[in-house]
Short mmCIF file of C-alpha atoms and ligand atoms in Angstrom, two decimals:
data_model
loop_
_atom_site.label_atom_id
_atom_site.label_comp_id
_atom_site.label_asym_id
_atom_site.label_seq_id
_atom_site.Cartn_x
_atom_site.Cartn_y
_atom_site.Cartn_z
CA GLY A 22 -60.71 10.21 38.35
CA GLY A 23 -58.19 9.84 41.36
CA ALA A 24 -60.65 10.69 44.00
CA GLY A 25 -58.56 11.70 46.92
CA ARG A 26 -55.39 10.36 45.89
CA PRO A 27 -52.90 13.23 45.41
CA GLY A 28 -51.70 13.98 41.70
CA VAL A 29 -54.35 11.92 39.98
CA GLY A 30 -57.17 13.57 38.30
CA THR A 31 -58.04 15.22 34.70
CA VAL A 32 -56.51 18.56 33.76
CA VAL A 33 -59.62 20.69 33.22
CA LYS A 34 -57.73 24.06 30.40
CA ALA A 35 -59.95 26.91 30.38
CA LYS A 36 -61.36 27.01 26.75
CA PRO A 37 -61.44 30.29 25.15
CA LYS A 38 -65.13 30.75 24.70
CA THR A 39 -65.41 33.15 21.48
CA LYS A 40 -66.02 31.19 18.19
CA LYS A 41 -65.29 32.63 15.16
CA PRO A 42 -68.78 32.74 12.82
CA SER A 43 -70.22 30.85 10.37
CA MET A 44 -69.65 33.06 7.28
CA TYR A 45 -71.83 32.78 3.93
CA ARG A 46 -71.40 34.01 0.32
CA VAL A 47 -73.56 36.64 -1.36
CA LEU A 48 -74.20 35.18 -4.64
CA LEU A 49 -75.85 36.99 -7.85
CA LEU A 50 -77.46 34.66 -10.83
CA ASN A 51 -77.56 35.90 -14.20
CA ASP A 52 -80.70 36.19 -16.36
CA ASP A 53 -81.39 37.60 -19.52
CA TYR A 54 -83.03 41.51 -19.06
CA THR A 55 -80.87 42.84 -16.21
CA PRO A 56 -78.91 45.70 -18.17
CA MET A 57 -75.29 45.26 -17.33
CA GLU A 58 -74.44 48.81 -16.45
CA PHE A 59 -77.03 48.14 -13.65
CA VAL A 60 -75.06 44.90 -12.10
CA VAL A 61 -72.24 46.60 -11.71
CA HIS A 62 -73.93 49.44 -10.16
CA VAL A 63 -75.44 46.86 -7.46
CA LEU A 64 -71.96 45.77 -6.89
CA GLU A 65 -70.80 49.24 -6.45
CA ARG A 66 -73.74 50.37 -3.88
CA PHE A 67 -73.88 47.29 -2.17
CA PHE A 68 -70.51 45.15 -2.37
CA ASN A 69 -68.19 48.54 -2.38
CA LYS A 70 -66.21 47.17 -5.66
CA SER A 71 -64.62 49.60 -7.76
CA ARG A 72 -66.23 49.51 -11.56
CA GLU A 73 -63.06 47.88 -12.31
CA ALA A 74 -63.96 44.82 -9.69
CA ALA A 75 -67.32 45.09 -10.09
CA THR A 76 -67.47 44.91 -13.90
CA GLU A 77 -65.59 41.86 -13.83
CA ILE A 78 -67.98 40.12 -11.18
CA MET A 79 -70.60 41.32 -13.38
CA LEU A 80 -69.00 39.51 -16.35
CA HIS A 81 -68.29 36.12 -14.77
CA VAL A 82 -71.65 35.92 -14.00
CA HIS A 83 -72.86 36.99 -16.87
CA HIS A 84 -70.87 34.17 -18.80
CA ARG A 85 -70.83 30.94 -15.36
CA GLY A 86 -74.38 31.85 -14.68
CA VAL A 87 -73.32 32.76 -10.85
CA GLY A 88 -70.86 34.50 -8.91
CA VAL A 89 -69.30 35.84 -5.36
CA CYS A 90 -70.37 39.04 -4.53
CA GLY A 91 -68.51 39.19 -1.15
CA ILE A 92 -68.64 37.03 2.16
CA TYR A 93 -70.49 37.77 5.30
CA THR A 94 -71.91 36.86 8.12
CA TYR A 95 -75.74 36.03 8.16
CA GLU A 96 -77.52 39.26 9.06
CA ILE A 97 -75.36 41.44 7.28
CA ALA A 98 -75.47 38.71 4.37
CA GLU A 99 -79.52 38.04 4.62
CA THR A 100 -79.70 42.45 4.57
CA LYS A 101 -78.02 42.84 1.20
CA VAL A 102 -79.64 39.60 -0.43
CA SER A 103 -83.25 41.77 0.75
CA GLN A 104 -81.48 45.15 -0.65
CA VAL A 105 -80.78 43.63 -4.17
CA ILE A 106 -83.92 42.34 -4.76
CA ASP A 107 -85.34 45.31 -3.56
CA PHE A 108 -84.02 47.43 -5.35
CA ALA A 109 -83.98 45.64 -8.73
CA ARG A 110 -87.69 45.39 -8.17
CA ARG A 111 -87.99 49.20 -7.72
CA HIS A 112 -86.26 49.35 -11.13
CA GLN A 113 -88.11 46.21 -12.69
CA HIS A 114 -85.55 44.59 -13.14
CA PRO A 115 -85.80 40.44 -12.73
CA LEU A 116 -81.88 40.34 -10.80
CA GLN A 117 -81.51 37.60 -8.04
CA CYS A 118 -79.31 37.53 -5.49
CA THR A 119 -78.80 34.62 -2.82
CA MET A 120 -76.90 33.74 0.27
CA GLU A 121 -74.86 30.27 0.66
CA LYS A 122 -73.12 29.16 3.59
CA GLU A 123 -69.95 28.95 3.30
N1 TYC B 17 -76.87 38.45 -19.17
C1 TYC B 17 -77.40 40.28 -17.93
C2 TYC B 17 -77.40 41.30 -19.47
O1 TYC B 17 -77.06 40.35 -20.91
C3 TYC B 17 -76.31 40.74 -17.75
C4 TYC B 17 -75.69 40.35 -16.63
C5 TYC B 17 -75.19 39.76 -15.40
C6 TYC B 17 -77.65 40.11 -15.50
C7 TYC B 17 -74.98 39.80 -14.39
C8 TYC B 17 -77.23 39.87 -14.29
O2 TYC B 17 -76.52 38.75 -11.97
C9 TYC B 17 -76.23 39.05 -13.80
N2 TYC B 17 -78.24 41.80 -19.94
#
């Protein structure tokens, strides 16, 4: 705007082009068969939880049906979900894990 008129125009501000990545919750689902101790181990091994934190999350899932293990960028969350499902399958437990956008 204001072509050729000194002092009339659009102020263009430099836009910082770094974006915060979308984050995803990784969820553990309850079932009737996976041993509690196995779920605690999964939380320690794949989500870097202390035994106390892992036990708390496991009991939350056991009572409420679903619980958050951690929040990650898409690729990390996807990898955690695959690792948990593979590990559970290898041990013949039906434990299920999924992810959802935050
Ligand atoms: N409900 C299971 C039991 O009673 C324990 C369990 C907890 C299973 C959390 C899955 O994500 C889970 N053995």
